[in-house]
Coordinates of C-alpha atoms in Angstrom, one line a residue:
X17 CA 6.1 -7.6 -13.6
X18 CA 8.3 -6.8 -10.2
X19 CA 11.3 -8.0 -11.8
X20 CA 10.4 -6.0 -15.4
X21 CA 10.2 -2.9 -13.1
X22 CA 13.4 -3.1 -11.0
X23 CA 11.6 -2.5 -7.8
X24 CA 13.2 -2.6 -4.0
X25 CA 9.9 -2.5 -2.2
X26 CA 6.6 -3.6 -3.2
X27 CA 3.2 -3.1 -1.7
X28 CA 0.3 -6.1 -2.4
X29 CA -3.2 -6.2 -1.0
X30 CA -5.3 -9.5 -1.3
X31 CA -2.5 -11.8 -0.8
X32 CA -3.8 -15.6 -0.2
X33 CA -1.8 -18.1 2.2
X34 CA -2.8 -21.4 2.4
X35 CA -6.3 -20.9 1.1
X36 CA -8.5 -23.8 -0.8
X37 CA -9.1 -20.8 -4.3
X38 CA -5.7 -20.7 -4.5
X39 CA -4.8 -24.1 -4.1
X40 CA -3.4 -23.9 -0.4
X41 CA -0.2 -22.4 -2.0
X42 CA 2.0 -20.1 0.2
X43 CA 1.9 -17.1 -2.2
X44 CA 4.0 -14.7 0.0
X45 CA 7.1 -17.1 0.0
X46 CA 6.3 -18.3 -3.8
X47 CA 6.9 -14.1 -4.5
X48 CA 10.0 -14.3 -1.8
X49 CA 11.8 -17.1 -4.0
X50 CA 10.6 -16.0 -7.9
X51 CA 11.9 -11.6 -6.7
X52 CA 15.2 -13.3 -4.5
X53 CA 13.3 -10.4 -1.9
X54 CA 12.3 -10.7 1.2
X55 CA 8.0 -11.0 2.3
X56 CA 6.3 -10.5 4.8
X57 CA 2.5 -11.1 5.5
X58 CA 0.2 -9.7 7.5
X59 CA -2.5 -12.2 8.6
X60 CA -5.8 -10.1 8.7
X61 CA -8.5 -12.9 8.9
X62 CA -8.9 -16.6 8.1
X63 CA -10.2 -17.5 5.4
X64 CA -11.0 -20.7 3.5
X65 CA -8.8 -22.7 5.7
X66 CA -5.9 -20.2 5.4
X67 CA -4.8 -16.4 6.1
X68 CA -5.3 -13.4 3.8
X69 CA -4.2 -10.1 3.9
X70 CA -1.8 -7.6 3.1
X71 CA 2.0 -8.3 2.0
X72 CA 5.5 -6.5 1.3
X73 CA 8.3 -7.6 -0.7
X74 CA 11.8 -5.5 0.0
X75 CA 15.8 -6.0 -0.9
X76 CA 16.1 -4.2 2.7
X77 CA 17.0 -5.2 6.0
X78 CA 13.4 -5.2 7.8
X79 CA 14.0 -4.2 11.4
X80 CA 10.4 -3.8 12.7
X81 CA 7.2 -5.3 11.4
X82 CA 3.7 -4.3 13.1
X83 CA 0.3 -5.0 11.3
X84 CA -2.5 -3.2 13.0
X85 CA -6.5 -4.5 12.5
X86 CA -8.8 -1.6 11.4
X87 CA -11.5 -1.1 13.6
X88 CA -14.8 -2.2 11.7
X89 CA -18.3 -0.4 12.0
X90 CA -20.2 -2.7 9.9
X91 CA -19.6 -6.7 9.1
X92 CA -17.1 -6.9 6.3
X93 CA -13.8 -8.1 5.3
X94 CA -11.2 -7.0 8.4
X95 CA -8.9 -4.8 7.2
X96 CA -5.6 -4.0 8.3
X97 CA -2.1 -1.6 8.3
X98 CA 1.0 -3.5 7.6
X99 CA 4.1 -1.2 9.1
X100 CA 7.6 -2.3 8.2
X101 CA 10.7 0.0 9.7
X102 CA 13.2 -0.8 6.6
X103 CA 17.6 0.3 6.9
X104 CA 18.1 1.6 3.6
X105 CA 21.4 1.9 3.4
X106 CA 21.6 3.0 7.3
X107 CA 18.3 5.4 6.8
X108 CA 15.4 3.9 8.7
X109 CA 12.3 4.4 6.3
X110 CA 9.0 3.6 7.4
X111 CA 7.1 1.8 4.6
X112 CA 3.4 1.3 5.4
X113 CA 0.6 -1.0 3.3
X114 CA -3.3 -1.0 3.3
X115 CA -6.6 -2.0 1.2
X116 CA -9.1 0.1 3.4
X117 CA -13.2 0.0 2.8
X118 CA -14.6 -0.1 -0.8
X119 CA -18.3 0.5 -0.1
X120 CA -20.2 3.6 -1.0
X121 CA -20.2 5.5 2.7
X122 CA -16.8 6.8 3.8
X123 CA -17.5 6.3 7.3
X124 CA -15.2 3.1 7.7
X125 CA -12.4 4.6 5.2
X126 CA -12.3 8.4 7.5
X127 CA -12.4 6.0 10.9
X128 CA -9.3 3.9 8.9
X129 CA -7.6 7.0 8.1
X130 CA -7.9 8.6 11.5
X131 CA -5.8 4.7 12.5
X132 CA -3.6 5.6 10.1
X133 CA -2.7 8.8 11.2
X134 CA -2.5 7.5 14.9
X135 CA 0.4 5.2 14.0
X136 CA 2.4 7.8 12.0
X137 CA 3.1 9.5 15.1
X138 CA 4.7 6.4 16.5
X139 CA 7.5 7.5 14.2
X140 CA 8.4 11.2 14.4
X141 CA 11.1 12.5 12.0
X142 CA 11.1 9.8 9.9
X143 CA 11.0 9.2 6.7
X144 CA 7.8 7.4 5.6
X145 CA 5.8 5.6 2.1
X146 CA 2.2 4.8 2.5
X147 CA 1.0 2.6 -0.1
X148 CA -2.1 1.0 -1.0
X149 CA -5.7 0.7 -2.1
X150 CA -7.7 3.3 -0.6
X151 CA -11.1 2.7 -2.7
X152 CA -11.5 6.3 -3.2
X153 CA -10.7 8.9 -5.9
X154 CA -8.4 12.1 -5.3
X155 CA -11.1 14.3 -5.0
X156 CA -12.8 12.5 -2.1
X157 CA -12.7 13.6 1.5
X158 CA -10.8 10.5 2.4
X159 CA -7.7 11.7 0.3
X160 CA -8.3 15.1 1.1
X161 CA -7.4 14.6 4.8
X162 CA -4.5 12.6 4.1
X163 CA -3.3 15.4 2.0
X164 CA -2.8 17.5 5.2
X165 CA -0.1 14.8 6.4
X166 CA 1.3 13.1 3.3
X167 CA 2.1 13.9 -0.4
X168 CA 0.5 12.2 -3.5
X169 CA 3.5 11.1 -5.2
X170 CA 1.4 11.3 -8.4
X171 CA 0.1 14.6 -7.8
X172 CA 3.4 15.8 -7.6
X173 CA 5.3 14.1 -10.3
X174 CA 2.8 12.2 -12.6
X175 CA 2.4 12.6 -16.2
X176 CA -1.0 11.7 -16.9
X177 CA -4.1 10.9 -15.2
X178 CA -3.0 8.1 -13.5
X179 CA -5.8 5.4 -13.7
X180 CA -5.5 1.6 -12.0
X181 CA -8.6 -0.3 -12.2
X182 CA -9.5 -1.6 -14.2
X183 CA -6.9 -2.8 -15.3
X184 CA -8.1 -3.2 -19.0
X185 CA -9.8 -0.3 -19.6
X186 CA -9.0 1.5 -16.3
X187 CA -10.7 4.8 -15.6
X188 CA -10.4 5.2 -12.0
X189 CA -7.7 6.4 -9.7
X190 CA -8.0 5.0 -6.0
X191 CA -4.4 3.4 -5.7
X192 CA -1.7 5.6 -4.3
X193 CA 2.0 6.3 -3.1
X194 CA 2.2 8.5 -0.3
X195 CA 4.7 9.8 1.0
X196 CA 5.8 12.6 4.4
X197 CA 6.0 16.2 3.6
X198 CA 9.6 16.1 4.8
X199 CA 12.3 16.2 2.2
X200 CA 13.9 13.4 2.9
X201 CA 12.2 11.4 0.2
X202 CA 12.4 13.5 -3.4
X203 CA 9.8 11.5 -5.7
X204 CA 11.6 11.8 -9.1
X205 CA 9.2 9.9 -11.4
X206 CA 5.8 8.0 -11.4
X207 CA 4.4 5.4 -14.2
X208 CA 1.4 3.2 -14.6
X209 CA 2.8 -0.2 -16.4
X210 CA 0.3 -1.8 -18.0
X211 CA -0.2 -5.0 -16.9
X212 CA -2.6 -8.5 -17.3
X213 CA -1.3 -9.5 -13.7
X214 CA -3.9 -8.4 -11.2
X215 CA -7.2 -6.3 -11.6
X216 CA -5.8 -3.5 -11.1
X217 CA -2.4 -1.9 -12.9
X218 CA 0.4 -1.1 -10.6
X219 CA 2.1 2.4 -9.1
X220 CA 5.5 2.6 -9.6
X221 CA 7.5 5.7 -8.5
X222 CA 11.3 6.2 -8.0
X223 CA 12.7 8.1 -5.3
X224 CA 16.0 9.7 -4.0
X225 CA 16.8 9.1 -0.3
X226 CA 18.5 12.2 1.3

């Protein structure tokens, strides 16, 4: 599927390392060697003898990687916000990957969102993608607010409604490409593949770097 879609970057969430229900296999550098791209994980807890957390594969140089743990108010699965500064092509771009809290009450998603917006101003004046699951439709506060910062990429440039989970009859919209209001980065289209490969079907966009 990542090679089908000619991507440069890609965001995953749920990514096992070492852990006994995958067979202790080292997905991140299985991906690395089957794309010819780069990966790098982000440890957010152990689990079953391994790591699991969030992963990016990119064809870029990768100057900086930070992976910042979410702040939980409940016991659940610790979360986290991979950060990668990226040299595209002598451009630093800030590419950023999550999977924030899936239960009913937003009051864990709004506190990840607030730790989200705290470590986009560690990068002024940059260019920056925020990818990810954010268990929560467009409508919802939790995209709301990070409308007042960043673009939905779909909003802006996709065709139809947009659904990713499920993945075989999906009727849902809670994954997302975002993107800073500067116009450095001009999204110039947006698909849903369809897709057998994971729960839920992939965002693709395509952008031009100014």
């Amino acid at each position: 599927l990542i090679q089908r879609e000619g991507a440069d970057i890609v965001a995953l969430q749920e990514v096992d390392k070492g852990v006994a229900r995958t067979a202790r296999r080292d997905l991140p550098a299985e991906l690395a060697e089957l794309t010819g791209m780069a990966c790098v994980f982000s440890n957010n807890f152990p689990y079953q003898g391994g790591e699991y957390g969030n992963a990016v594969l990119t064809r870029f140089p990768v100057r900086r990687v930070t992976n910042t743990r979410y702040q939980m108010l409940r016991a659940g699965e610790q979360r986290g916000l991979l950060q990668l500064v990226l040299d595209v092509r002598g451009h630093e771009l800030v590419f950023m990957n999550t999977h924030i809290d899936y239960r009913p009450d937003d009051a864990e998603r709004m506190l990840n969102v607030g730790e989200i917006e705290t470590q986009m101003q560690q990068h002024p004046g940059r260019s920056m993608i925020l990818c990810g699951d954010f268990n929560a439709p467009p409508e919802s506060r939790v995209c709301r607010r990070l409308s007042e910062r960043l673009d939905d990429t779909w909003a802006r440039i996709g065709q139809d409604a947009g659904f990713t989970i499920p993945a075989q009859q999906p009727n849902k919209r809670i994954d997302y490409i975002w993107i800073t209001k500067e116009k450095s980065l001009v999204p110039l289209r947006a698909w849903v593949p369809q897709s057998d490969a994971s729960d839920h079907l992939p965002v693709v966009a395509e952008f031009h770097l100014r």
